[in-house]
Coordinates of C-alpha atoms (C1' of nucleotides) in Angstrom, one line a residue:
Chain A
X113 CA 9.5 18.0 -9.7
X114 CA 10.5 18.6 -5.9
X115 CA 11.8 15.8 -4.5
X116 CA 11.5 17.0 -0.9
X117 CA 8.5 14.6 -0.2
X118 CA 10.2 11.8 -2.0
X119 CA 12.7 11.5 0.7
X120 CA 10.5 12.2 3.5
X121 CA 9.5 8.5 5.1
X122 CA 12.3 6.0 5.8
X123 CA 11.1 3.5 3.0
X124 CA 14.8 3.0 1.5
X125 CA 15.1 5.2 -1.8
X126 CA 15.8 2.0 -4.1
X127 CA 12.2 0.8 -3.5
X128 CA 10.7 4.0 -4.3
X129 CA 12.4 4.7 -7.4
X130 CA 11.5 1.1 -8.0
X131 CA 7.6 1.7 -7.7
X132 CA 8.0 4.8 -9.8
X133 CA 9.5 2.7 -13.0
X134 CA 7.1 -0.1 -12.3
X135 CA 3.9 2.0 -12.2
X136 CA 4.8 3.9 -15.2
X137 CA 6.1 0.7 -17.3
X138 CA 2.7 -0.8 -16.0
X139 CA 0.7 1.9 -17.2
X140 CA 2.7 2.3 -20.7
X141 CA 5.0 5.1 -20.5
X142 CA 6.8 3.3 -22.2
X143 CA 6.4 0.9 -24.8
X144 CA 8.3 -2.7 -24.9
X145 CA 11.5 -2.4 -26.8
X146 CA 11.6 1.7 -26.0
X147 CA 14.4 2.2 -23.7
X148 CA 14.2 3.6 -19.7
X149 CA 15.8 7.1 -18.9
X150 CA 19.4 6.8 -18.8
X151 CA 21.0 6.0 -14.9
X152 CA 22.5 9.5 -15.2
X153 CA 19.4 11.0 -16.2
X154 CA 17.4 9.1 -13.6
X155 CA 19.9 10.1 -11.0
X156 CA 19.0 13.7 -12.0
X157 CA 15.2 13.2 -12.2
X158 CA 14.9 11.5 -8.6
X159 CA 18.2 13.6 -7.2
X160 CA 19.8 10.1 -5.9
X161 CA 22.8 8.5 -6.1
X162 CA 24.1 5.8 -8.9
X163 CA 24.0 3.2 -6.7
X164 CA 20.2 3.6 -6.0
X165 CA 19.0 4.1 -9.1
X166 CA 21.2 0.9 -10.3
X167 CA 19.6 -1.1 -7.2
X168 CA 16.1 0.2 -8.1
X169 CA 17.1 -0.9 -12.2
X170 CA 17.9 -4.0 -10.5
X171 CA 14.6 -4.8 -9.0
X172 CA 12.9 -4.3 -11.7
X173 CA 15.0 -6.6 -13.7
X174 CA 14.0 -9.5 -11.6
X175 CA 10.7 -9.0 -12.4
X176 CA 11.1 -9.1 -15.7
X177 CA 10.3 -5.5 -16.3
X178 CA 13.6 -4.3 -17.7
X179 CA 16.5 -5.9 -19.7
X180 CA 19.4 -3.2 -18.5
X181 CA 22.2 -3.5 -22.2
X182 CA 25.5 -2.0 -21.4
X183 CA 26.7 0.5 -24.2
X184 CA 23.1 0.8 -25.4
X185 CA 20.3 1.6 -22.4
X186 CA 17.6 0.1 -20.5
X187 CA 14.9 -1.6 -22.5
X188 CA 11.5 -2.2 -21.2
X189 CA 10.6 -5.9 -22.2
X190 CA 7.0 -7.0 -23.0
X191 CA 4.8 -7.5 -19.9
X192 CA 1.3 -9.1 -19.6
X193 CA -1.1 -6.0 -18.9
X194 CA -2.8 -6.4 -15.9
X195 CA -5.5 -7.4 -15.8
X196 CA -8.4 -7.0 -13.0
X197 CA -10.4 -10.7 -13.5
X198 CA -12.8 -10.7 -11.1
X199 CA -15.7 -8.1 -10.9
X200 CA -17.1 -7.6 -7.7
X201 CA -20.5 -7.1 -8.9
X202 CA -23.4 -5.0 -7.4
X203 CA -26.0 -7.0 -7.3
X204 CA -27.3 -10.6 -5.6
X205 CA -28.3 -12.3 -8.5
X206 CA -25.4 -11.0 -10.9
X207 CA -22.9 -12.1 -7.6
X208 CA -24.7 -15.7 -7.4
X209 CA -24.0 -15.9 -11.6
X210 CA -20.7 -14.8 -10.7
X211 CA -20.1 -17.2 -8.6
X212 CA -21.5 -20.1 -10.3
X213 CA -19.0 -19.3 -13.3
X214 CA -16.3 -19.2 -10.8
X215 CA -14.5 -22.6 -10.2
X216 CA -11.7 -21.9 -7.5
X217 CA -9.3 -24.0 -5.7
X218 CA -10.5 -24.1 -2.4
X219 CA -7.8 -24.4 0.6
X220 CA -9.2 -24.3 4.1
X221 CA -7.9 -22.4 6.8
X222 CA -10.4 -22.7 9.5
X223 CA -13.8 -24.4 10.0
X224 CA -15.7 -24.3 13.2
X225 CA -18.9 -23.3 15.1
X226 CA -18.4 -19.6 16.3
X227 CA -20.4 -16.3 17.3
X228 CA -21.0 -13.7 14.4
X229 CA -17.7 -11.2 14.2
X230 CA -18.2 -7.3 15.8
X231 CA -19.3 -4.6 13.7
X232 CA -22.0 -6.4 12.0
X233 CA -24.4 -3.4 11.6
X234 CA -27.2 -5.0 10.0
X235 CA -29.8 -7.4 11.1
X236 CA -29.9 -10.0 14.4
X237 CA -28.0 -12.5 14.9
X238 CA -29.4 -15.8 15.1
X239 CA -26.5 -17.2 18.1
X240 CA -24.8 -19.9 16.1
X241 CA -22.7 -19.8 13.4
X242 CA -20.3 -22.2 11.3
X243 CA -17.3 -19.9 10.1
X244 CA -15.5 -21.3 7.3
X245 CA -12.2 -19.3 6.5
X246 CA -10.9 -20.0 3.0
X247 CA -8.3 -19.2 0.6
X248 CA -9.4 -18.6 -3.1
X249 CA -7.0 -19.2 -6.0
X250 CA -7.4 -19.5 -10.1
X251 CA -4.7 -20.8 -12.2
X252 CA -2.3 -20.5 -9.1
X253 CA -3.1 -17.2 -8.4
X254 CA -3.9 -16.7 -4.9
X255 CA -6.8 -14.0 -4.7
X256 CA -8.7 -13.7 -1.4
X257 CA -9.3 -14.9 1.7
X258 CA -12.7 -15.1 2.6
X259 CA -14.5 -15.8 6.2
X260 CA -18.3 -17.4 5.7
X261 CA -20.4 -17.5 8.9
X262 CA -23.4 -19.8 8.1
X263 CA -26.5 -19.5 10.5
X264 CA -25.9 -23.0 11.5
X265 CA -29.3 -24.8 10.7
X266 CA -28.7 -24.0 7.1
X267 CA -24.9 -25.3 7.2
X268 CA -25.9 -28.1 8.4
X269 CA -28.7 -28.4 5.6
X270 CA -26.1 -27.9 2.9
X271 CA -22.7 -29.2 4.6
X272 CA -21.3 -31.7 2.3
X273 CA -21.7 -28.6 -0.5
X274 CA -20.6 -26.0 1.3
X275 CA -17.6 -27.3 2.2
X276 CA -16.5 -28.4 -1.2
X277 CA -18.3 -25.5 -3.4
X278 CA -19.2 -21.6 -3.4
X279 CA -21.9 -21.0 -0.4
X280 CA -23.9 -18.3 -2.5
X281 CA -25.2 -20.7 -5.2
X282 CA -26.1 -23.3 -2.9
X283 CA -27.4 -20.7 -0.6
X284 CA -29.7 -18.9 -3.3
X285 CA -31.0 -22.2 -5.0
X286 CA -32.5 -23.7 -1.7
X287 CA -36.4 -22.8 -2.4
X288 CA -36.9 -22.4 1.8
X289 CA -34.3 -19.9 2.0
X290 CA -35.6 -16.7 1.3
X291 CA -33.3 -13.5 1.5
X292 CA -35.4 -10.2 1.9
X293 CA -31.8 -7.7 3.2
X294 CA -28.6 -8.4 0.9
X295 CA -26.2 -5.5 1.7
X296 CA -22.6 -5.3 0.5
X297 CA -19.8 -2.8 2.2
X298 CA -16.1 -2.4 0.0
X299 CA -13.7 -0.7 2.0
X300 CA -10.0 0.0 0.7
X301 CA -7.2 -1.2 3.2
X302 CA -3.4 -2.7 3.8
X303 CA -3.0 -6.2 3.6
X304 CA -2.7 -7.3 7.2
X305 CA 0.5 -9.8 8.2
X306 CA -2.1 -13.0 8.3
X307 CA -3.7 -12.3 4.7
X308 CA -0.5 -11.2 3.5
X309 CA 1.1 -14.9 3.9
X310 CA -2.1 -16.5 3.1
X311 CA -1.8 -14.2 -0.4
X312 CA 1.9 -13.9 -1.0
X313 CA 1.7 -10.8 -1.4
X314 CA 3.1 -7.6 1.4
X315 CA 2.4 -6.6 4.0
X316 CA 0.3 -3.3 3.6
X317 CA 0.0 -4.2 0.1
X318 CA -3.9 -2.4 -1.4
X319 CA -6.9 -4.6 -0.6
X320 CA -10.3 -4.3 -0.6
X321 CA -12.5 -5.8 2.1
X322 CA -15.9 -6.6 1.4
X323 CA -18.5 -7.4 3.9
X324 CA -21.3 -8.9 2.9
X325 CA -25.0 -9.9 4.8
X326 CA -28.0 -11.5 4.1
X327 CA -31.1 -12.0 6.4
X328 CA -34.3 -13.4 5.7
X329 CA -37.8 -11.4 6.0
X330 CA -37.8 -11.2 10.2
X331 CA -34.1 -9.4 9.7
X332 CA -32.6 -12.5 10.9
X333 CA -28.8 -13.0 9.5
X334 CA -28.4 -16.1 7.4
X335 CA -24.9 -15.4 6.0
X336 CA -21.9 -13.0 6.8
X337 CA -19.0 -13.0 4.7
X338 CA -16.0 -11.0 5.1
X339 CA -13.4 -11.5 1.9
X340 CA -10.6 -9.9 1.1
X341 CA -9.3 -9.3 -2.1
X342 CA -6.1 -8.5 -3.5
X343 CA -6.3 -4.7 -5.0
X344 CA -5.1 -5.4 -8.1
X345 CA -7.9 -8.7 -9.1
X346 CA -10.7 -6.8 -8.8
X347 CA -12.9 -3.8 -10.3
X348 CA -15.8 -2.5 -9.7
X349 CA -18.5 -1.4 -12.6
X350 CA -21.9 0.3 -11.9
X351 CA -24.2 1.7 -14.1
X352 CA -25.0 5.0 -12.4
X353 CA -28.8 4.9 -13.9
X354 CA -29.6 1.4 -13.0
Chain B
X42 CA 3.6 -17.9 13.5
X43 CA 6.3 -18.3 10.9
X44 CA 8.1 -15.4 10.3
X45 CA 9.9 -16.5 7.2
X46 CA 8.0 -14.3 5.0
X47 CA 8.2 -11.6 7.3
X48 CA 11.6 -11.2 6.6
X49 CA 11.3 -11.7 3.2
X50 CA 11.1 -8.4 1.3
X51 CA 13.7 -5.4 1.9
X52 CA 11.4 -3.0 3.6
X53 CA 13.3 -2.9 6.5
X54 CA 11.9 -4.9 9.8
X55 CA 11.0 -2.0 12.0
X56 CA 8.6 -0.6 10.0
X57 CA 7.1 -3.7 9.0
X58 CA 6.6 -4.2 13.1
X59 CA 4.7 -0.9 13.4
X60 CA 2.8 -1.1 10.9
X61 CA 1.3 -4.9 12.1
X62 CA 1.2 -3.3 15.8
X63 CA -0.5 0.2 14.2
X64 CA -3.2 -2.1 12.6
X65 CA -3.6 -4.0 15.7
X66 CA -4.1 -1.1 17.8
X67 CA -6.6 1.1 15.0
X68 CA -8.8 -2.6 14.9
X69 CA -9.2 -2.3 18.4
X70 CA -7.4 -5.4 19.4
X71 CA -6.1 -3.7 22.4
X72 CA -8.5 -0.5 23.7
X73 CA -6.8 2.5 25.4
X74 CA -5.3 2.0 28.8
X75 CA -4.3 -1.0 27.9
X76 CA -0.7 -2.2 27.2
X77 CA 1.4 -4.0 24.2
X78 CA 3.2 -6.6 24.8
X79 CA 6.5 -6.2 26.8
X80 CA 9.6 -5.2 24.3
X81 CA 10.7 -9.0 25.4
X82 CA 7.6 -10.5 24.3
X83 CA 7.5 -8.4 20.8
X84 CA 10.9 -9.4 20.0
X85 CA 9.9 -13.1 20.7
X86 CA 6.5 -13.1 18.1
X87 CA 8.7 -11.6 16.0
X88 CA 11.6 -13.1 15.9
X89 CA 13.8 -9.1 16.2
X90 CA 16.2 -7.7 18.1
X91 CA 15.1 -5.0 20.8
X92 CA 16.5 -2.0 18.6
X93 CA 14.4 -3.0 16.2
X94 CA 11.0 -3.3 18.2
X95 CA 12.0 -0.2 19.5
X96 CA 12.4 1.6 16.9
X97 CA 8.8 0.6 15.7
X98 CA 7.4 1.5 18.9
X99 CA 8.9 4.7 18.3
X100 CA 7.1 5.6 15.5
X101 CA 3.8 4.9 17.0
X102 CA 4.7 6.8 19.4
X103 CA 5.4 9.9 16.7
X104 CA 1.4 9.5 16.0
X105 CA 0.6 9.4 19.1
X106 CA -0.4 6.1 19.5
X107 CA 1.3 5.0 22.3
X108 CA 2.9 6.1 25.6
X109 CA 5.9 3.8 26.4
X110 CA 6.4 3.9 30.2
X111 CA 9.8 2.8 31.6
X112 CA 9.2 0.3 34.3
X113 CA 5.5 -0.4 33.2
X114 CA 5.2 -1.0 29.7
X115 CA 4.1 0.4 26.7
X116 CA 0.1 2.3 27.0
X117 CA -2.3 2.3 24.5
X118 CA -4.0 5.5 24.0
X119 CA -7.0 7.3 23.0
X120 CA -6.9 7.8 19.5
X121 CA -9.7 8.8 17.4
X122 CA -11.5 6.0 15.5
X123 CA -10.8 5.6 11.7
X124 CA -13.8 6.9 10.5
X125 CA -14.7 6.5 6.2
X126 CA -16.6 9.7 6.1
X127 CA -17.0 10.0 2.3
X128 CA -19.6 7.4 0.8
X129 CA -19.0 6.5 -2.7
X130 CA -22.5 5.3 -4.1
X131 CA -23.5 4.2 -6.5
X132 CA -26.4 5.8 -8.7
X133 CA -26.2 9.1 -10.2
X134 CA -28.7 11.2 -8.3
X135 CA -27.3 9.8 -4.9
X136 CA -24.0 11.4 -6.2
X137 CA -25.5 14.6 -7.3
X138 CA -27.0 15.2 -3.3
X139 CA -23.4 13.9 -2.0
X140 CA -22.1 16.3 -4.3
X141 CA -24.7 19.2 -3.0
X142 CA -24.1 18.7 0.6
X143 CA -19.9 18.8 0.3
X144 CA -18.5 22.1 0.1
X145 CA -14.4 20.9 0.1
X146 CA -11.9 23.2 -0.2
X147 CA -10.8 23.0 -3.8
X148 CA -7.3 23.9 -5.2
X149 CA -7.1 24.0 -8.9
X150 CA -4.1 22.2 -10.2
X151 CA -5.0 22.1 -13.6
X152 CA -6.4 24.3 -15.8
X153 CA -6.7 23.5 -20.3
X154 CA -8.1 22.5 -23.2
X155 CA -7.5 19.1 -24.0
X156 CA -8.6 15.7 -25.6
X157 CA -9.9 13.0 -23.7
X158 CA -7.5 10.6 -21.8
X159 CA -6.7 7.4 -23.2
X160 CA -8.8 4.5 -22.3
X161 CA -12.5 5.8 -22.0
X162 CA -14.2 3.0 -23.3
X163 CA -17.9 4.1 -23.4
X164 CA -19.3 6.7 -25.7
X165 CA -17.9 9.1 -28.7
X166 CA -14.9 12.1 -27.8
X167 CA -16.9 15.1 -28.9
X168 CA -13.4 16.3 -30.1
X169 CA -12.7 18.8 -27.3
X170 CA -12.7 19.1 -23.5
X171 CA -11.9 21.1 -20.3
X172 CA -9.6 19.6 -18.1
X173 CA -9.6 21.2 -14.3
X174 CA -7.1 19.3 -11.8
X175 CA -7.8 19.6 -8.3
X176 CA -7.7 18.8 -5.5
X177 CA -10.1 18.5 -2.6
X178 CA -9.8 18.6 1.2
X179 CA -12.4 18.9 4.2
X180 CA -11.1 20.6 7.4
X181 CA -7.7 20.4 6.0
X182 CA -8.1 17.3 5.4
X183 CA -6.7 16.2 1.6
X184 CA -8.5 13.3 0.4
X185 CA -8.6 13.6 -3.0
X186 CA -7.3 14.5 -6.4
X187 CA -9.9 15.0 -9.2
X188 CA -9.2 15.6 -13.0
X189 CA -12.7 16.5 -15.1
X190 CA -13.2 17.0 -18.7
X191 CA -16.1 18.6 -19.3
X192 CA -17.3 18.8 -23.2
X193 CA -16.0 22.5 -24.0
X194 CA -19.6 23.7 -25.1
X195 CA -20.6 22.9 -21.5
X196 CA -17.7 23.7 -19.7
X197 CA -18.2 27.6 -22.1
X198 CA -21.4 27.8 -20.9
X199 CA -21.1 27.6 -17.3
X200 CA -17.6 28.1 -16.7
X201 CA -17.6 30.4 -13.8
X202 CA -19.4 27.9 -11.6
X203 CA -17.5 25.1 -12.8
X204 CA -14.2 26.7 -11.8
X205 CA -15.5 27.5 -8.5
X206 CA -17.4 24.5 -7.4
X207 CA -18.0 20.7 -7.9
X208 CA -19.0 20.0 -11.4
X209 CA -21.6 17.7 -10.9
X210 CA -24.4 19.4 -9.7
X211 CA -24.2 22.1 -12.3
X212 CA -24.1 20.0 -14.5
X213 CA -27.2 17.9 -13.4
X214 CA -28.9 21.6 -13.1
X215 CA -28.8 22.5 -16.8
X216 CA -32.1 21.6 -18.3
X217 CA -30.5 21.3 -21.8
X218 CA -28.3 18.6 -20.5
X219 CA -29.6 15.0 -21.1
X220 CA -27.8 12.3 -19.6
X221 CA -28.7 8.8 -21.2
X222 CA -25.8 7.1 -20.0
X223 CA -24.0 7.0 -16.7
X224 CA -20.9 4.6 -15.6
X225 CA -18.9 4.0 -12.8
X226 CA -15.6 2.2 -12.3
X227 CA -13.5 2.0 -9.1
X228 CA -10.3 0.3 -9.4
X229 CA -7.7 -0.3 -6.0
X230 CA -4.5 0.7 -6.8
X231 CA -1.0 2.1 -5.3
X232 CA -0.7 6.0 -4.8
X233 CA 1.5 7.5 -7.6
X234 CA 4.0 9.7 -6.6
X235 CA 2.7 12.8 -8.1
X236 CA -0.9 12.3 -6.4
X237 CA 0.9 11.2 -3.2
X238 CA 2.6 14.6 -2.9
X239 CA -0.8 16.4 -3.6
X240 CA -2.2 14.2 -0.9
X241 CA 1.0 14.3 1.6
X242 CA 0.9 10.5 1.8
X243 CA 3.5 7.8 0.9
X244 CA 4.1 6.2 -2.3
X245 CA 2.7 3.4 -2.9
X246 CA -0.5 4.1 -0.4
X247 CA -3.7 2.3 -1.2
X248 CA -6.0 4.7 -3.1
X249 CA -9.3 3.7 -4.9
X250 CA -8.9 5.2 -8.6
X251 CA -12.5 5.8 -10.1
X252 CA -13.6 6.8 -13.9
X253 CA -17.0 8.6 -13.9
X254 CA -18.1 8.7 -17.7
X255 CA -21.8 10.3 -18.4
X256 CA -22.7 10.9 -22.3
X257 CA -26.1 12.0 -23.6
X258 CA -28.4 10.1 -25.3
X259 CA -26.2 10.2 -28.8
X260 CA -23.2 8.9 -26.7
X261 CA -21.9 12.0 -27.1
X262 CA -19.0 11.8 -23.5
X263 CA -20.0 15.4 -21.7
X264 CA -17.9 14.4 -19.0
X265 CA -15.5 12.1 -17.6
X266 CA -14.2 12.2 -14.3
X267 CA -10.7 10.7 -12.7
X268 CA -10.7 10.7 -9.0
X269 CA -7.6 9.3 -6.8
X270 CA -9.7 9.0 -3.5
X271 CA -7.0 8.2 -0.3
X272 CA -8.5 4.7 0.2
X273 CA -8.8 5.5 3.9
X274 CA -11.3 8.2 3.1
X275 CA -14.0 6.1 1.7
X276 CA -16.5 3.4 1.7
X277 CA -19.0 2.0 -0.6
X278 CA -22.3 0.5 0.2
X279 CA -24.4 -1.1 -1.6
X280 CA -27.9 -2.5 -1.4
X281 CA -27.6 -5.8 -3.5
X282 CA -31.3 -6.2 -3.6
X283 CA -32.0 -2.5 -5.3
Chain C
dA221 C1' 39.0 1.2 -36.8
dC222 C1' 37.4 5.0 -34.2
dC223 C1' 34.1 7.4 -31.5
dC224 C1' 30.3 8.0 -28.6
dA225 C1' 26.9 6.7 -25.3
dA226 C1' 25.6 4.1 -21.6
dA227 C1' 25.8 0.4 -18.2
dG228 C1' 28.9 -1.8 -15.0
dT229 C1' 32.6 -1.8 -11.6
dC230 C1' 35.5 -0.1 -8.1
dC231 C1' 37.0 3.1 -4.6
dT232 C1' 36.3 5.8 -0.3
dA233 C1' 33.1 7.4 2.9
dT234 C1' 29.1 8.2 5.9
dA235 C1' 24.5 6.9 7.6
dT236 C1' 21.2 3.6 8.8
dA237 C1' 19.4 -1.1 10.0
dT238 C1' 20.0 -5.0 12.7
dA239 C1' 21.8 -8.0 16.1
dG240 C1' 23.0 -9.8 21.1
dG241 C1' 23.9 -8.7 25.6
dA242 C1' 24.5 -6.3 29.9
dC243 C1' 23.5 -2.7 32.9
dT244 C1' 20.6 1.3 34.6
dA245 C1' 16.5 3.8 35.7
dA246 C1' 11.7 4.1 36.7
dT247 C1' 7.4 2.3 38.4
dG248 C1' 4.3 -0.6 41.2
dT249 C1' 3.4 -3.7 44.9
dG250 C1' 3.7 -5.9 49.2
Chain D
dC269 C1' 12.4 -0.7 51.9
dA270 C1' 12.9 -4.8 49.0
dC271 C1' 11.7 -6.9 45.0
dA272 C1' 9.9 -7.7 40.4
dT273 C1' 9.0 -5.9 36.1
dT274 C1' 9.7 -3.2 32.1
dA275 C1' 11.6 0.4 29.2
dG276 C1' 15.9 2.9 28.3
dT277 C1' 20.8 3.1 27.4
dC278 C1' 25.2 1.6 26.1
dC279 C1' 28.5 -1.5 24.0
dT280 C1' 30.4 -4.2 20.1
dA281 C1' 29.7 -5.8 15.7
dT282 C1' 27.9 -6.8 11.0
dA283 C1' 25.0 -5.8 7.1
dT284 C1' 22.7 -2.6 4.2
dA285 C1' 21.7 2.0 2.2
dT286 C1' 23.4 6.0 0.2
dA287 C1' 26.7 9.1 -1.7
dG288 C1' 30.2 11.1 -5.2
dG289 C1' 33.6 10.2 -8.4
dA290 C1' 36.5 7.9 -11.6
dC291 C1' 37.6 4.3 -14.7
dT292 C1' 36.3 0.1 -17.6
dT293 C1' 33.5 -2.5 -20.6
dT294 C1' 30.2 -3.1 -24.1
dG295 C1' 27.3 -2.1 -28.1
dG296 C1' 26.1 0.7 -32.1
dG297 C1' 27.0 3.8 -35.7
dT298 C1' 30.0 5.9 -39.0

DNA sequence: ACCCAAAGTCCTATATATAGGACTAATGTG
DNA sequence: CACATTAGTCCTATATATAGGACTTTGGGT
């Protein structure tokens, strides 16, 4: 294996031998209670110096990864697999059963009238909007930050639930609200700075943004929500045939 | 804005700094012409010394980003606008025309008989497969690495088109070939480092991983597809009323 | 007990990251 | 031209990253 590209980016060497070990103890290169490449051979593989291979040993010890036994080698420890809970689904009615199994913790970041954001490619806006800007978490696991905007007629309909539940439930069981566009865009990103602290995760860390809109039969937007997800909560099934 | 987590991980500062200010500047937050904030003002928001906002502003200078101008500031400039131009959809015909109307560059990495890949979780191995590795890129342009296993009766059958272009719409042209069963998964995830040299991006990069599995309508798997797409390359949309 | 393997420690050394501060050079504007 | 603003340069200093090498300590196995 050339290393050339390994060293190529100013990302210090430690890290990246770190996220090497890690992404092949996540994905079971090794076994728990099988034992890591020894420092020397490591120093050979990645053509670095003691010191960063130690440092890189290091981090992963702190995680909980690796329990480093002088005299005998490097053992990986037991790890929970991870796991990818939440499904983003593909369509409305799968999203709102979703949803309605989904019992968050709520934490509000923002709540206010606004305009619609830029870039909304689909439908008209009807002028005003209430934004709600929320952080999602399960089991104290922090998971997305989503940004509602609510045509504000229908927030104010529904206010007391929608600020103390999921908006697509209440949104889809109100009989005069009928939604005739429902369009979904997943786009793969870095974690901005703002998410990032909201998360607890880093900064340029994988997410996916998804944008979603619904409008009613004249085209006119109801709902816009823009979430982001941390990479590694989320897949994505479709049935190609469907 | 608290800038303790900032600080918190070892990636060192400067980079973080550019890569908040190269968001900034791809979402548009300033347009070209216009100017960052001073050095003064940068090391203030966040909380650096001048060395290191200069370093950062450095970089985006490397990508031509920015043109810092002694005595005026630091310009903003043209850059061309992140564009997604690959579509990953989501039903099997849609993929077949995508497939049709994409003539990338392919360079085979891989080239055996093997058995399936752990972990494909629809369908019966028919014992054998062909594995090609490549990798695609449009106008030099890599954006992805793809490893197929095609059922070795098929892959025998039409193996000088297979070897020589994208194995999808071949195998959607055979008349004999009856697919019953079509899935899709698409998983965000960190670039590993061997894809990440394939792709010449860092380690660690956001990439969307998808499994493609189609079988016939015994189960029989005729093909399973692993793509690493560079997460910047794509975007999925999806009509949630279809 | 002895031997071997492997992590841990220590040493010297260079390169890079980060900081604070002061001064210089370049660019507009009035 | 004078002045204000802003990036660029230079200085001192500390912390961190990286390197190569040698020696010590620890844990098994025989």
């Amino acid at each position: 294996m050339s290393n050339s590209k390994f060293r190529k980016d100013r990302t210090p060497l430690y890290l990246k031998v770190a996220e090497v070990l890690r992404q092949r103890i996540l994905r079971k290169v090794w076994q728990a209670g099988e034992f890591l490449p020894t420092v020397n051979e490591l120093m050979e593989e990645f053509q670095v110096a003691r010191v960063t291979v130690r440092e890189a040993v290091k981090i992963l010890e702190s995680e909980g990864l690796v329990d480093p036994r002088r005299g005998r080698g490097t053992v990986v420890l037991a790890h929970k697999s991870p796991t990818r809970p939440l499904h983003v689904v593909t369509s409305l009615s799968e999203l709102v059963d979703v949803y309605r199994g989904d019992v968050p913790d709520l934490v509000s970041l923002e709540d206010r009238v606004t305009e619609l954001p830029e870039g909304v490619s689909t439908g008209t806006s009807v002028g005003e909007y209430h934004m709600l800007k929320r952080m999602h978490s399960r089991d104290g696991q922090r998971y997305c930050v989503i940004t509602l905007y609510l045509a504000k007629a229908i927030f104010d309909k529904h206010e007391q639930e929608f600020r103390t539940s999921l908006a697509l439930p209440v949104l889809f069981d109100d009989p005069d609200i009928d939604i005739s566009i429902a369009r979904q865009r997943l786009l793969v990103s870095k974690c901005d700075m703002e998410t990032a602290m909201h998360l607890d995760i880093p900064l340029g860390e994988p997410v996916a943004e998804v944008r979603r809109i619904l409008c009613d039969s004249n085209e006119n937007i109801l709902y816009v929500a823009d979430v982001i997800y941390r990479g590694d909560y989320i897949q994505l099934d479709m049935n190609l045939l469907a």
